[in-house]
PDB file of C-alpha atoms in Angstrom:
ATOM      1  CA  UNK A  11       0.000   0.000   0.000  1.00 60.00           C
ATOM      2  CA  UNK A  12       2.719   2.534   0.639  1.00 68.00           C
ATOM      3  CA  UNK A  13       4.246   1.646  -2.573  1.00 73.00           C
ATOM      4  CA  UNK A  14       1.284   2.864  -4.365  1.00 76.00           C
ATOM      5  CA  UNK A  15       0.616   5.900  -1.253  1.00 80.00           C
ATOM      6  CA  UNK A  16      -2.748   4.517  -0.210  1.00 77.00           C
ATOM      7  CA  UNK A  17      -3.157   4.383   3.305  1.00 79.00           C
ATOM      8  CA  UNK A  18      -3.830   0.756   4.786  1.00 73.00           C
ATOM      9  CA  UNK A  19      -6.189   1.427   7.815  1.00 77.00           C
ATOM     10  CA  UNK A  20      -7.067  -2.401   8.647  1.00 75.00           C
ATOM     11  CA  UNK A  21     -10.032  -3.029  11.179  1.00 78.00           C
ATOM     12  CA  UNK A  22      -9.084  -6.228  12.516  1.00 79.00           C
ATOM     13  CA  UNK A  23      -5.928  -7.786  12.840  1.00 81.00           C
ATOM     14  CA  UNK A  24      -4.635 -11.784  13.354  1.00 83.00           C
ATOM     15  CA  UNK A  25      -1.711 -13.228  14.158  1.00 84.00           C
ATOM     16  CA  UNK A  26      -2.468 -16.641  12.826  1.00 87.00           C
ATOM     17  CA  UNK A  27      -3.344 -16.808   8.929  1.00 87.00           C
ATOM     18  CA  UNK A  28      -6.013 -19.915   9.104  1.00 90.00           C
ATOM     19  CA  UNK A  29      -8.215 -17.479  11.606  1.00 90.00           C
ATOM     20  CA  UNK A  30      -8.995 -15.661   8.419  1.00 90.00           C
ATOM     21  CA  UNK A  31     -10.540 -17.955   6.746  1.00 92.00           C
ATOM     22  CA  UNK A  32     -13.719 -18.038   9.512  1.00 92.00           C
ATOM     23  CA  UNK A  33     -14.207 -14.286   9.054  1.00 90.00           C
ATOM     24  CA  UNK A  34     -13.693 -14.407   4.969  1.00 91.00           C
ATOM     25  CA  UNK A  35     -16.030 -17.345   4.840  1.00 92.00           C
ATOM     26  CA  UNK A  36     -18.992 -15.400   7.500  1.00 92.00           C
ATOM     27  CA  UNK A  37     -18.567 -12.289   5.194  1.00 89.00           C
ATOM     28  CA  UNK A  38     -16.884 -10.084   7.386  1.00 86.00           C
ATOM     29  CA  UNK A  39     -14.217  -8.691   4.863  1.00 85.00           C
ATOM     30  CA  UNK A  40     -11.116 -10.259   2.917  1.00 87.00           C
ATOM     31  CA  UNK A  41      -8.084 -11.979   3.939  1.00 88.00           C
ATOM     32  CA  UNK A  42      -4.321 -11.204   3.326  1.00 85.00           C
ATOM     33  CA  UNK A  43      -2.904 -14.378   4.071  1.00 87.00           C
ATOM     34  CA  UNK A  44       1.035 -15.766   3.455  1.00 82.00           C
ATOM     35  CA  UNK A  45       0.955 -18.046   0.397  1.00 79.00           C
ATOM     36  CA  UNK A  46       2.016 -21.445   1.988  1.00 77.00           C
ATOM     37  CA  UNK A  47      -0.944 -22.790   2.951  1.00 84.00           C
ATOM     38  CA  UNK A  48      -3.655 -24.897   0.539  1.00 87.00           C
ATOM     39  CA  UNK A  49      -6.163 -21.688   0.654  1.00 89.00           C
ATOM     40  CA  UNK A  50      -8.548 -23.089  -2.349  1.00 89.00           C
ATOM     41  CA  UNK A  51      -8.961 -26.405  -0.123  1.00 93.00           C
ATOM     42  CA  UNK A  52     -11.297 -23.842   1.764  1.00 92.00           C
ATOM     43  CA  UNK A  53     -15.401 -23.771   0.868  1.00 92.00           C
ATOM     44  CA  UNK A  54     -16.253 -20.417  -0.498  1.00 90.00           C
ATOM     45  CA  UNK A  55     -12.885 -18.640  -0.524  1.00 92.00           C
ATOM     46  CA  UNK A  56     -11.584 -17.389  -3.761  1.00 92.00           C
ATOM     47  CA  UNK A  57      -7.617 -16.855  -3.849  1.00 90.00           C
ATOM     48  CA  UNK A  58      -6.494 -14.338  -5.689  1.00 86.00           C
ATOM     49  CA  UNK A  59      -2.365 -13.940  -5.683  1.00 80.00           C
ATOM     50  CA  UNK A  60      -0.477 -10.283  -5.359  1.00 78.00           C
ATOM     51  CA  UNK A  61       1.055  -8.903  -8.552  1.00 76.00           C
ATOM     52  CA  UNK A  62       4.591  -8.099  -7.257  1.00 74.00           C
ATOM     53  CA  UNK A  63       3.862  -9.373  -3.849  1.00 70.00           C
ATOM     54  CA  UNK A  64       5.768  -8.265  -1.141  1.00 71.00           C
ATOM     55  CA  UNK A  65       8.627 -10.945   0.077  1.00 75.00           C
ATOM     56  CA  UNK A  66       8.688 -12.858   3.472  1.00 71.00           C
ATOM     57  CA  UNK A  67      11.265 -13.579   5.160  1.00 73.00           C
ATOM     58  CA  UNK A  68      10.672 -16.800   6.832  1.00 76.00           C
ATOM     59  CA  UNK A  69      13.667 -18.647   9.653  1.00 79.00           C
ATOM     60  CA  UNK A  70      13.337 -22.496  11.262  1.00 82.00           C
ATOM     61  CA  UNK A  71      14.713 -22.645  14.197  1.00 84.00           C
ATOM     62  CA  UNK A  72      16.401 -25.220  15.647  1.00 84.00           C
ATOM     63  CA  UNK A  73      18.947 -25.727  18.812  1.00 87.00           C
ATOM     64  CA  UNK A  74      22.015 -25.636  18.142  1.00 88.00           C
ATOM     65  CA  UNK A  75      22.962 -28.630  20.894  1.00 92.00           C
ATOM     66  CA  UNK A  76      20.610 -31.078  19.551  1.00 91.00           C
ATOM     67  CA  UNK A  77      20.306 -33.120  16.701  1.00 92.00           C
ATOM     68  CA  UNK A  78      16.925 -32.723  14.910  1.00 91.00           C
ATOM     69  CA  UNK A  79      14.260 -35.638  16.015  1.00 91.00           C
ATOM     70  CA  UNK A  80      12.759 -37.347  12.626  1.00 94.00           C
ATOM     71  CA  UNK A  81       9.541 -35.911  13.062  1.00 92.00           C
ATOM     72  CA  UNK A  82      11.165 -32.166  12.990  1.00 91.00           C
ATOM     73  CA  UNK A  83      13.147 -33.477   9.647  1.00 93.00           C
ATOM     74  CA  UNK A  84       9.736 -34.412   8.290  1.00 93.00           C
ATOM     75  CA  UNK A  85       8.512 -30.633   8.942  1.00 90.00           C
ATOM     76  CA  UNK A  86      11.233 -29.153   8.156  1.00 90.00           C
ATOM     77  CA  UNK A  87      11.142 -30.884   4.264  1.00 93.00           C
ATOM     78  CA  UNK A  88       7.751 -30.331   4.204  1.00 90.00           C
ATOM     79  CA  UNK A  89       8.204 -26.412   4.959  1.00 87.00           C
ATOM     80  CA  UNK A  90      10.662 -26.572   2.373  1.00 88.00           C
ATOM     81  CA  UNK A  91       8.808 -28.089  -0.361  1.00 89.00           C
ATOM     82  CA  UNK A  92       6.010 -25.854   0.991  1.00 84.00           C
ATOM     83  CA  UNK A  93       8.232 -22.452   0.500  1.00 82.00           C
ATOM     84  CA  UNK A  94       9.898 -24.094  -3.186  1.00 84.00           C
ATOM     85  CA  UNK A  95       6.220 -24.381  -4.683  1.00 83.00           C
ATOM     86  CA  UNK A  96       5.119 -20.742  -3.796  1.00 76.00           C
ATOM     87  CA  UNK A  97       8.562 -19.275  -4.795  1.00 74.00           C
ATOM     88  CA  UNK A  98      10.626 -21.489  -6.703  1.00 73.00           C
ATOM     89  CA  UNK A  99      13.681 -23.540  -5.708  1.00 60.00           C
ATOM     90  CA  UNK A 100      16.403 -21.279  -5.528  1.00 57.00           C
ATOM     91  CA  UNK A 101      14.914 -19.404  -2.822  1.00 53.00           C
ATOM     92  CA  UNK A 102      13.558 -22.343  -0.688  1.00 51.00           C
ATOM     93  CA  UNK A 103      17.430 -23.692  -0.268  1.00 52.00           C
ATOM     94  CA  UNK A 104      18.579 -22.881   3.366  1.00 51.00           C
TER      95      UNK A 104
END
């Protein structure tokens, strides 16, 4: 929005993206939601992607005294498949 100089005067915010989808789906307003998860598995929500979206920086964190359990591999592989099929591979590497 500041790109373009409109002012963004939201009336609700969330901190967690799926909470959205309850509103968007009563008819309360519209959702701007990260891209990562399945949004059109959703009845009655129509997804509709940014031109020239804004990037998000996204970090897994892990200790650095403890080997990963194999559960915590899985997620992490699937967040990284997850992040490669919104943006491409090359970003999706670390």
């Amino acid at each position: 929005a500041r790109a373009q100089d409109v002012a963004l005067s939201p009336s609700l915010e969330i901190d967690v993206s799926i909470s959205a989808v309850g509103f968007v789906q009563a008819g309360l307003g519209i959702g701007l939601v990260d891209a990562l998860l399945p949004w059109r598995q959703f009845a009655g929500l129509a997804v509709r992607p940014l031109a020239a979206g804004p990037e998000f920086p996204i970090a897994l964190l892990t200790s650095r005294t403890r080997a990963l359990a194999r559960a915590d591999e899985m997620m992490r592989d699937q967040i990284r498949a997850a992040c490669s099929a919104v943006l491409g591979g090359d970003k999706a590497k670390a």
